[in-house]
Amino acid sequence: MAESCLAWARDAALPALPRALSYWEPEACGPEEWLGAAFVDTLRGLGHEVSPWIEGAKAETLLIGCFLNPRAYTGRIQYEEGEMTRILAALKGAARAAIVSFGSPFVFSALGAGGLCAFSKNEPAQRAAARALAGRLLVKGRMPVPF
């Protein structure tokens, strides 16, 4: 089911990931707090060298793991202004960058960025997203919202 739910936002597909890449989660203070540990472990198992991205550093290829979940009646379906500013700066500071949303599909339209939406932070969704980005899984899902 996790594989069937994956959907591209903006881009029909991303070009093949290079062997070395950086990963960042705006909600985490460092790798010890990553919610996407299964995602990173799967990428590493597929032969990618994944290093933590340090905010403000230059990156050749940056994957940003977003774990924002929409909650009914809270009005929070996207990042707040300060959070968006940080994410946009990271996107602009990398030669190549993409968002992987493990929750809200609304982050793509709010940030004007493309990437992959897994819709869930559970381990099967993270592993499926990693396989898709590594070119090992065909993404067949469709975004439920405009972007």
Coordinates of C-alpha atoms in Angstrom, one line a residue:
M1 CA 0.0 0.0 0.0
A2 CA 2.8 2.4 0.8
E3 CA 4.3 2.0 -2.7
S4 CA 1.0 2.6 -4.4
C5 CA 0.4 5.9 -2.5
L6 CA 3.6 7.6 -3.5
A7 CA 3.1 10.7 -5.8
W8 CA 5.3 13.2 -7.5
A9 CA 4.6 16.9 -6.9
R10 CA 5.5 19.3 -9.6
D11 CA 8.1 17.1 -11.3
A12 CA 7.0 14.0 -13.2
A13 CA 10.0 12.4 -11.7
L14 CA 13.4 13.5 -10.3
P15 CA 16.6 12.7 -12.1
A16 CA 18.6 9.8 -10.6
L17 CA 20.0 10.6 -7.2
P18 CA 23.8 10.8 -7.1
R19 CA 25.7 8.5 -4.8
A20 CA 26.5 11.3 -2.2
L21 CA 23.8 13.5 -0.9
S22 CA 22.8 15.5 2.1
Y23 CA 19.6 15.1 4.2
W24 CA 17.9 17.6 6.5
E25 CA 14.7 17.7 8.6
P26 CA 13.6 21.2 9.5
E27 CA 11.8 19.9 12.7
A28 CA 14.9 18.0 14.0
C29 CA 18.0 19.5 15.7
G30 CA 20.2 16.8 14.3
P31 CA 20.4 13.2 13.1
E32 CA 19.6 11.8 16.6
E33 CA 16.1 13.4 16.3
W34 CA 15.4 12.4 12.7
L35 CA 11.9 11.0 12.2
G36 CA 13.1 9.7 8.8
A37 CA 15.7 7.2 10.1
A38 CA 14.1 4.3 8.0
F39 CA 14.3 6.5 4.9
V40 CA 17.9 7.3 5.4
D41 CA 18.8 3.7 6.3
T42 CA 17.1 2.5 3.1
L43 CA 19.0 5.0 1.0
R44 CA 22.3 3.9 2.6
G45 CA 21.3 0.3 2.0
L46 CA 20.8 1.1 -1.7
G47 CA 24.4 2.4 -2.0
H48 CA 23.9 6.1 -1.3
E49 CA 26.2 8.1 1.0
V50 CA 23.9 10.2 3.1
S51 CA 25.3 12.9 5.3
P52 CA 23.5 15.3 7.6
W53 CA 23.1 18.7 6.2
I54 CA 24.0 21.6 8.5
E55 CA 21.8 24.6 8.2
G56 CA 23.5 27.3 6.1
A57 CA 26.0 25.0 4.5
K58 CA 26.3 24.5 0.8
A59 CA 25.1 21.2 -0.6
E60 CA 25.4 19.7 -4.1
T61 CA 22.2 17.5 -3.6
L62 CA 19.9 18.1 -0.7
L63 CA 16.8 16.0 0.3
I64 CA 14.6 17.7 2.8
G65 CA 12.4 15.4 4.9
C66 CA 9.1 17.1 5.9
F67 CA 7.0 15.5 8.6
L68 CA 4.3 18.1 8.9
N69 CA 0.9 16.4 9.3
P70 CA -2.3 18.2 8.6
R71 CA -4.6 18.2 11.6
A72 CA -8.4 18.7 11.3
Y73 CA -9.6 22.0 12.6
T74 CA -6.2 23.3 13.6
G75 CA -5.6 25.4 10.5
R76 CA -2.1 24.0 10.2
I77 CA -1.6 22.3 6.9
Q78 CA 1.7 24.0 6.0
Y79 CA 4.7 25.5 7.7
E80 CA 4.6 28.8 9.5
E81 CA 6.4 31.8 8.0
G82 CA 9.7 31.4 9.9
E83 CA 9.9 27.7 9.1
M84 CA 9.1 28.3 5.4
T85 CA 11.9 30.9 5.3
R86 CA 14.4 28.4 6.6
I87 CA 13.3 25.7 4.1
L88 CA 13.3 28.1 1.2
A89 CA 16.8 29.2 2.1
A90 CA 17.9 25.6 2.2
L91 CA 16.3 24.9 -1.2
K92 CA 18.0 27.9 -2.8
G93 CA 21.4 27.1 -1.2
A94 CA 21.7 23.7 -2.8
A95 CA 22.7 23.1 -6.4
R96 CA 20.0 20.4 -6.5
A97 CA 17.2 20.0 -3.9
A98 CA 13.9 18.2 -3.4
I99 CA 11.4 17.8 -0.7
V100 CA 10.1 14.4 0.5
S101 CA 6.9 14.9 2.4
F102 CA 6.0 12.2 4.9
G103 CA 2.8 13.9 5.7
S104 CA 1.0 17.0 4.3
P105 CA 0.8 17.3 0.5
F106 CA 0.3 21.0 0.9
V107 CA 3.9 21.7 1.6
F108 CA 4.7 21.6 -2.1
S109 CA 2.4 24.4 -3.1
A110 CA 3.2 26.5 -0.1
L111 CA 7.0 26.3 -0.9
G112 CA 6.7 26.3 -4.7
A113 CA 8.9 23.3 -4.8
G114 CA 8.7 19.8 -6.2
G115 CA 9.5 16.4 -4.8
L116 CA 7.9 13.2 -3.6
C117 CA 4.9 12.8 -1.3
A118 CA 4.6 9.6 0.8
F119 CA 1.6 10.9 2.8
S120 CA 2.8 8.9 5.9
K121 CA 5.7 8.8 8.3
N122 CA 5.5 5.1 8.9
E123 CA 8.4 2.8 8.1
P124 CA 6.9 1.2 5.0
A125 CA 6.2 4.7 3.5
Q126 CA 9.8 5.8 4.2
R127 CA 11.3 2.7 2.7
A128 CA 9.1 3.0 -0.4
A129 CA 10.0 6.7 -0.8
A130 CA 13.7 5.8 -0.6
R131 CA 13.4 3.1 -3.3
A132 CA 11.4 5.5 -5.5
L133 CA 14.0 8.2 -5.3
A134 CA 16.8 5.7 -5.9
G135 CA 15.0 4.6 -9.1
R136 CA 14.1 1.2 -7.8
L137 CA 10.3 1.8 -7.7
L138 CA 7.9 3.3 -10.2
V139 CA 5.8 6.1 -8.7
K140 CA 2.1 5.6 -9.8
G141 CA 0.1 7.7 -7.3
R142 CA -1.5 11.0 -7.9
M143 CA -1.5 14.1 -5.7
P144 CA -5.0 14.7 -4.2
V145 CA -4.5 18.5 -4.1
P146 CA -3.4 21.0 -6.7
F147 CA 0.2 22.1 -6.5

